């Protein structure tokens, strides 16, 4: 295929993998990143698939920087009113590896550069440049217009590229309440090095508030995350960190890492994420698992899938050819994350007392929370149904959410096979009409 000029907005996980792979295929790739190089990435650890990263960047675990990763311990899920704790113990083959974000991004940067991609830091993208309905470049905040045959939007959930696309391209531009999770994260000092049997405590809808928090006891720090569906004010952050200190008196006041806020998309992916000359990857297309906000694996997969699609198409990169990337993402990953959004919104729309009941009655079990997604044992399902029927209203709401999840999953799997704007519009509308929003 003819060598293309590719501009990638954002040097995150999705952007860097796409950059490396496209450069490897012989394209002229430039990544435009608004931050300076030394400020790239957050000062906290992330969980993601180490085998996936290893495979994509061609490294083994022995190549990961020493001290940059560790295994996070077993987990205790705590019910909203504190009446029940469900333990999740991970076997060795599903140990929860976490890695500091900065070295993770350094590995991806080295990969992209080694493949031949160029990185330009301190350059914020402002909006796409269009010729009729085709994206033909990017305008940066210094006013410069940069032409491109393909623009990859990897600038996160609030990407100015996506938000400035013309509405008639049929790509959703804005977020609604419930689409984004507002998080605060900090690692505090500890005054002891005692270690709990279940060091990672996760609180769902604590005190009935729509969100998720955690307290993770590391040998050298206490990692606190506070996340809510609505923006967090300073007072809420103080109240919640103090509540954790009351439970864990050895948690100090000194911030060792983080101490800042972030926003995570927690909704189904865009139904349509491509146009002539444009494709979105990662958070900019809302590619996370809504229940836990994990988006690194999906961003990496999307960047890789996009590059393969471009490489395999013998035609110019237009909406027709890019649709195969869009559709394949949904078939492989988007359908499941859309279903996961239903579950998340169902739980968040219930009162705290109802979620408490789901924990205490046994409707929610350890196998539902361990991430393996395999709690389909008939005896367990019957036990859940029997327990749930004690509160038919709440149980009915959960069942309705599960059913809508199955419907939305089936719809994503059935994305139109070829690019037909009218068929895509009708299909997207059907998904919208399922009304799975919060
Ligand atoms: C507190 C917190 C904890 C998380 N924990 C996990 C976890 O444990 N595991 C996990 O899988 N996911 C986690 N996530 C989610 C994860 O961070 C994202 O899903 C993932 O980073 C998405 O990758 P991306 O490449 O799409 O975007 P990002 O990694 O966000 O990269 C976007 C890049 O675009 C740049 N950018 C933004 N605007 C512009 C602009 N105008 N011009 C140029 N550049 C721009 C940004 O500076 C950034 O470098 C967490 C998120 C938060 C906030």
XYZ file of C-alpha atoms and ligand atoms in Angstrom:
491
model
C 0.000 0.000 0.000
C 1.067 3.602 -0.684
C 3.037 5.232 2.137
C 0.715 7.504 4.120
C 1.200 10.522 6.359
C -0.329 9.521 9.682
C -0.931 11.935 12.545
C -1.691 10.456 15.935
C -3.156 12.665 18.651
C -1.999 11.556 22.120
C 0.981 9.493 23.319
C -0.998 7.097 25.508
C -1.268 3.340 25.238
C -3.521 3.247 22.180
C -1.710 6.021 20.315
C 1.774 4.608 20.857
C 0.957 1.053 19.790
C -0.833 2.332 16.684
C 2.150 4.623 15.992
C 4.714 1.833 16.278
C 2.776 -0.651 14.198
C 1.900 1.835 11.439
C 5.502 3.041 11.279
C 6.637 -0.579 11.056
C 4.342 -0.988 8.051
C 6.257 1.832 6.359
C 4.024 4.858 6.991
C 5.250 8.307 7.957
C 3.913 8.572 11.521
C 4.027 11.551 13.876
C 2.523 11.529 17.375
C 1.386 14.906 18.705
C 1.341 14.952 22.513
C 0.292 17.956 24.564
C 2.477 17.166 27.593
C 6.243 17.521 27.783
C 8.030 14.157 27.665
C 8.983 14.143 31.360
C 5.355 14.649 32.411
C 3.949 11.757 30.440
C 1.853 9.299 32.460
C 0.492 9.325 35.991
C 2.388 8.591 39.173
C 0.466 5.429 40.075
C 0.275 1.724 39.267
C -2.092 0.076 36.790
C -3.331 -3.431 36.306
C -3.268 -4.726 32.745
C -2.285 -7.839 30.817
C 1.506 -8.215 30.953
C 1.469 -11.005 28.312
C -0.384 -8.703 25.910
C 2.102 -5.855 26.339
C 5.030 -8.292 26.066
C 3.688 -9.724 22.851
C 2.994 -6.338 21.270
C 6.329 -4.738 22.069
C 8.345 -7.943 21.642
C 9.711 -8.109 25.212
C 9.661 -10.677 27.980
C 9.007 -10.015 31.641
C 12.786 -10.041 32.173
C 12.953 -6.876 29.999
C 10.483 -4.959 32.181
C 12.377 -2.395 34.284
C 13.332 -3.815 37.691
C 11.145 -2.492 40.491
C 8.487 -1.183 38.093
C 5.934 -3.918 38.796
C 4.682 -6.264 41.492
C 1.788 -8.559 42.330
C -1.136 -6.964 44.147
C -2.522 -9.183 46.903
C -5.913 -10.785 47.370
C -9.039 -8.725 47.546
C -11.949 -8.033 49.882
C -15.078 -6.535 48.288
C -17.020 -4.610 50.915
C -20.780 -4.032 50.625
C -22.156 -0.449 50.618
C -23.241 -0.430 54.269
C -20.368 -2.651 55.417
C -22.568 -5.650 56.303
C -20.706 -8.160 54.160
C -17.200 -8.690 52.839
C -16.666 -11.063 49.933
C -13.164 -12.461 49.632
C -11.510 -13.017 46.271
C -8.300 -15.023 46.307
C -6.386 -15.184 43.066
C -4.620 -18.404 42.084
C -1.029 -18.039 40.868
C -2.055 -18.201 37.208
C -4.361 -15.191 37.701
C -2.146 -13.150 40.000
C -2.942 -9.436 39.754
C 0.174 -7.785 38.325
C 0.416 -3.991 38.520
C 3.040 -1.678 37.046
C 3.879 1.992 37.499
C 2.433 3.968 34.623
C 5.546 6.002 33.744
C 7.826 3.020 33.011
C 4.937 1.376 31.170
C 4.647 4.400 28.883
C 8.442 4.527 28.519
C 8.357 0.970 27.169
C 5.676 1.947 24.671
C 7.553 5.105 23.675
C 10.747 3.162 23.079
C 8.787 0.694 20.982
C 7.129 3.414 18.863
C 10.408 5.238 18.302
C 12.310 2.041 17.500
C 9.669 1.308 14.857
C 10.298 4.716 13.287
C 7.457 6.889 14.651
C 8.275 10.530 15.426
C 7.164 12.058 18.720
C 6.375 15.726 19.125
C 5.801 16.793 22.738
C 4.212 19.971 24.068
C 1.902 20.095 21.057
C -1.815 20.110 21.817
C -4.245 19.253 19.059
C -7.176 21.637 18.804
C -9.516 20.341 16.096
C -9.706 18.244 12.956
C -9.371 19.868 9.539
C -12.080 18.754 7.137
C -12.597 18.751 3.410
C -16.323 18.134 3.091
C -16.781 14.925 5.136
C -13.160 13.782 5.068
C -10.695 14.494 7.872
C -7.549 15.747 6.122
C -5.426 16.901 9.028
C -5.192 18.472 12.459
C -5.026 22.044 13.631
C -2.785 22.370 16.688
C -3.161 24.946 19.438
C -0.349 27.067 17.955
C -2.688 27.549 14.967
C -0.626 25.362 12.639
C -2.523 23.133 10.181
C -0.911 19.729 9.644
C -2.106 17.629 6.739
C -2.580 13.850 7.028
C -3.929 10.913 5.041
C -5.037 9.338 8.327
C -5.719 10.960 11.705
C -5.743 8.595 14.692
C -7.581 10.079 17.639
C -5.971 8.754 20.829
C -6.379 11.914 22.901
C -8.611 10.472 25.617
C -12.258 10.680 26.602
C -12.468 14.437 26.109
C -10.584 14.510 22.820
C -10.986 17.867 21.051
C -10.781 16.015 17.740
C -13.845 13.872 18.390
C -15.727 16.724 20.002
C -15.163 18.985 16.996
C -16.236 16.526 14.315
C -19.334 17.560 12.361
C -22.482 15.999 13.872
C -23.556 14.506 10.557
C -20.634 12.037 10.634
C -22.709 10.126 13.191
C -19.919 9.889 15.787
C -21.099 10.649 19.321
C -19.202 13.708 20.498
C -20.107 14.328 24.119
C -20.388 12.432 27.381
C -23.467 12.257 29.576
C -23.750 11.761 33.322
C -22.647 8.240 34.168
C -20.337 7.935 31.142
C -17.318 9.106 33.112
C -15.923 8.197 36.489
C -14.238 11.003 38.474
C -11.325 9.637 40.455
C -8.826 10.834 43.043
C -5.797 8.674 43.748
C -2.941 9.010 46.204
C -0.372 6.805 47.915
C 0.092 7.797 51.568
C 2.880 6.859 53.952
C 2.248 4.127 56.510
C 3.458 4.170 60.090
C 3.748 0.383 60.279
C 4.624 -2.341 57.813
C 2.110 -4.908 59.062
C 0.535 -6.779 56.155
C -3.096 -7.917 55.999
C -4.183 -11.230 54.596
C -6.483 -9.333 52.183
C -4.537 -6.131 51.429
C -6.773 -4.838 48.643
C -10.174 -3.602 49.869
C -12.705 -2.526 47.249
C -15.822 -0.637 48.315
C -18.792 -0.694 45.929
C -21.262 2.195 46.294
C -19.861 3.058 49.723
C -22.617 4.520 51.934
C -24.934 4.223 48.945
C -22.995 6.712 46.796
C -22.708 5.943 43.091
C -19.089 4.927 42.689
C -16.217 2.751 43.803
C -13.327 3.298 46.204
C -10.377 1.229 47.300
C -7.745 1.006 49.971
C -4.703 -1.057 49.059
C -2.171 -1.782 51.735
C 1.299 -1.971 50.171
C 4.367 -2.733 52.290
C 5.579 0.858 51.870
C 2.380 2.852 51.242
C -1.403 2.962 51.358
C -2.916 3.365 47.895
C -6.307 5.115 48.118
C -8.636 5.566 45.182
C -11.914 7.435 45.476
C -14.168 7.329 42.439
C -17.636 8.711 41.884
C -19.974 9.224 38.960
C -20.239 12.916 39.872
C -17.259 15.284 40.188
C -15.402 15.056 43.501
C -15.050 18.114 45.695
C -12.122 18.619 48.118
C -14.359 17.970 51.114
C -15.495 14.580 49.753
C -11.864 13.553 49.178
C -10.972 14.570 52.749
C -13.980 12.767 54.233
C -13.246 9.559 52.368
C -9.502 9.489 53.086
C -10.274 10.193 56.763
C -12.801 7.347 56.759
C -10.068 5.013 55.474
C -7.664 6.297 58.142
C -10.256 5.511 60.806
C -10.302 1.912 59.520
C -6.514 1.798 59.072
C -4.870 3.954 61.757
C -1.386 3.342 60.305
C -2.289 5.274 57.143
C -0.413 8.583 57.321
C -1.050 12.051 55.854
C 2.019 12.337 53.657
C 1.422 11.839 49.939
C 4.172 9.685 48.412
C 2.735 9.311 44.881
C -0.230 10.624 42.931
C -2.448 12.957 44.906
C -4.279 14.028 41.790
C -7.515 13.520 39.912
C -8.317 11.660 36.724
C -11.363 10.910 34.600
C -12.100 7.428 33.274
C -14.750 6.636 30.667
C -17.050 3.927 32.020
C -19.538 3.391 29.227
C -19.974 1.288 26.123
C -17.663 2.132 23.213
C -18.754 4.494 20.453
C -20.901 2.562 18.020
C -19.263 4.499 15.168
C -15.654 5.544 15.690
C -14.403 6.064 12.143
C -14.883 8.437 9.219
C -13.011 9.114 5.999
C -9.422 9.726 7.159
C -10.273 9.357 10.882
C -10.256 6.573 13.479
C -10.537 6.779 17.281
C -8.749 4.358 19.620
C -8.738 3.893 23.382
C -10.470 6.279 25.774
C -11.356 8.647 22.920
C -13.735 5.899 21.716
C -14.658 4.940 25.335
C -12.868 1.585 25.235
C -12.823 0.541 28.878
C -14.483 -2.131 30.975
C -17.141 0.011 32.649
C -17.333 -1.886 35.955
C -13.658 -1.358 36.797
C -12.467 1.376 34.407
C -9.671 -0.750 32.953
C -8.781 0.567 29.506
C -5.108 -0.186 28.890
C -5.568 -3.638 27.349
C -8.420 -2.443 25.155
C -6.448 0.614 23.981
C -3.489 -1.599 23.081
C -5.732 -4.063 21.276
C -7.472 -1.260 19.394
C -4.217 0.403 18.279
C -2.979 -2.954 17.049
C -6.246 -3.839 15.304
C -6.379 -0.460 13.577
C -2.829 -0.820 12.226
C -3.569 -4.344 10.961
C -6.757 -3.160 9.257
C -4.925 -0.334 7.523
C -2.155 -2.702 6.465
C -4.550 -5.307 5.127
C -6.715 -2.953 3.109
C -5.459 -2.460 -0.377
C -7.691 0.586 -0.924
C -7.314 4.188 0.386
C -8.137 4.632 4.078
C -11.687 5.807 3.989
C -14.782 5.029 6.045
C -15.397 1.833 4.060
C -12.011 0.318 4.858
C -11.807 1.646 8.425
C -15.251 0.212 9.197
C -13.637 -3.244 9.374
C -11.551 -2.012 12.324
C -14.684 -0.537 13.936
C -16.736 -3.716 13.439
C -13.976 -6.108 14.510
C -13.393 -4.129 17.694
C -17.060 -4.556 18.601
C -17.153 -8.250 17.757
C -13.985 -9.008 19.731
C -14.300 -6.620 22.683
C -16.973 -3.906 22.405
C -19.928 -6.277 22.724
C -18.701 -7.509 26.109
C -17.878 -4.067 27.442
C -21.300 -2.776 26.332
C -22.893 -5.621 28.308
C -20.681 -4.714 31.242
C -22.015 -1.135 31.115
C -25.541 -2.479 31.662
C -24.417 -4.278 34.787
C -22.628 -1.185 36.067
C -25.584 1.114 35.446
C -28.020 -1.382 36.936
C -26.020 -1.527 40.164
C -25.508 2.246 40.288
C -29.190 2.954 39.780
C -30.221 0.775 42.750
C -30.389 2.260 46.253
C -27.425 1.370 48.494
C -29.706 -0.865 50.595
C -30.498 -2.926 47.489
C -26.818 -3.451 46.626
C -26.246 -4.320 50.295
C -28.988 -6.945 49.970
C -27.349 -8.400 46.823
C -24.144 -8.867 48.827
C -25.656 -10.204 52.041
C -28.202 -12.533 50.394
C -25.638 -14.263 48.179
C -26.891 -12.896 44.841
C -23.387 -11.443 44.373
C -20.755 -14.101 44.975
C -16.984 -14.295 44.994
C -16.909 -15.875 41.530
C -18.851 -12.857 40.151
C -16.158 -10.516 41.395
C -12.950 -12.386 40.626
C -12.755 -11.202 37.032
C -12.788 -14.685 35.511
C -16.416 -14.253 34.347
C -17.202 -17.905 34.908
C -19.949 -17.969 37.494
C -22.376 -19.877 35.281
C -22.636 -22.973 37.437
C -26.333 -24.025 37.503
C -26.391 -24.679 41.245
C -24.934 -21.212 41.866
C -27.525 -19.620 39.559
C -30.397 -21.403 41.332
C -29.023 -20.367 44.683
C -28.856 -16.756 43.482
C -32.422 -16.874 42.167
C -33.701 -18.345 45.418
C -31.860 -15.696 47.451
C -32.876 -12.847 45.142
C -36.564 -13.675 45.278
C -36.664 -12.523 48.882
C -36.719 -9.002 47.375
C -38.458 -9.466 44.032
C -38.416 -5.753 43.099
C -34.669 -5.353 43.405
C -33.972 -8.786 41.984
C -36.271 -7.999 39.043
C -34.301 -4.811 38.362
C -31.071 -6.841 38.308
C -32.570 -9.438 35.981
C -33.828 -6.701 33.653
C -30.295 -5.242 33.584
C -28.816 -8.658 32.792
C -31.338 -9.116 29.993
C -30.629 -5.695 28.485
C -26.925 -6.528 28.744
C -27.481 -9.671 26.677
C -29.462 -7.656 24.118
C -26.869 -4.926 23.753
C -24.097 -7.512 23.478
C -25.954 -9.281 20.674
C -26.471 -5.963 18.875
C -22.792 -5.007 19.062
C -21.852 -8.455 17.757
C -24.240 -7.885 14.862
C -22.673 -4.608 13.692
C -23.238 -4.193 9.912
C -20.688 -6.238 8.007
C -19.865 -3.581 5.477
C -19.909 0.208 5.531
C -23.460 1.371 4.871
C -24.162 4.734 6.582
C -27.925 4.164 6.722
C -27.587 0.617 8.119
C -25.087 1.895 10.704
C -27.433 4.731 11.690
C -30.354 2.307 12.178
C -28.152 -0.131 14.119
C -26.751 2.625 16.393
C -30.280 3.861 17.018
C -31.408 0.389 18.129
C -28.600 0.355 20.672
C -29.497 3.845 21.871
C -33.140 2.794 22.249
C -32.211 0.049 24.707
C -31.775 2.966 27.090
C -29.022 1.495 29.214
C -27.743 4.873 30.399
C -27.685 5.770 34.044
C -7.104 6.869 38.499
C -7.074 5.976 37.278
C -6.712 4.650 37.428
C -6.705 3.795 36.316
N -6.318 2.500 36.498
C -6.287 1.683 35.437
C -5.824 0.341 35.581
O -5.399 -0.094 36.661
N -5.844 -0.459 34.477
C -6.291 -0.032 33.274
O -6.310 -0.809 32.317
N -6.735 1.228 33.114
C -6.726 2.100 34.159
N -7.157 3.388 33.975
C -7.695 3.777 32.665
C -6.552 4.048 31.690
O -5.774 5.110 32.193
C -7.080 4.417 30.305
O -8.151 3.623 29.914
C -5.945 4.300 29.285
O -4.880 5.118 29.670
C -6.431 4.687 27.903
O -5.336 4.830 27.023
P -5.412 5.896 25.848
O -4.196 5.710 25.037
O -6.723 5.835 25.163
O -5.429 7.292 26.571
P -4.403 7.952 27.551
O -3.470 6.959 28.121
O -5.194 8.803 28.483
O -3.544 8.903 26.611
C -4.086 10.058 26.027
C -2.930 10.978 25.717
O -3.428 12.083 24.955
C -2.849 13.260 25.443
N -3.735 14.369 25.075
C -4.921 14.697 25.645
N -5.434 15.777 25.031
C -4.566 16.110 24.048
C -4.530 17.142 23.086
N -5.484 18.073 22.998
N -3.474 17.198 22.235
C -2.470 16.283 22.289
N -2.439 15.297 23.220
C -3.475 15.207 24.077
C -2.724 13.022 26.919
O -1.767 13.893 27.513
C -2.292 11.560 26.966
O -0.906 11.426 26.909
C -7.117 4.277 35.052
C -7.456 5.622 34.891
C -7.418 6.471 35.988
C -7.784 7.925 35.791
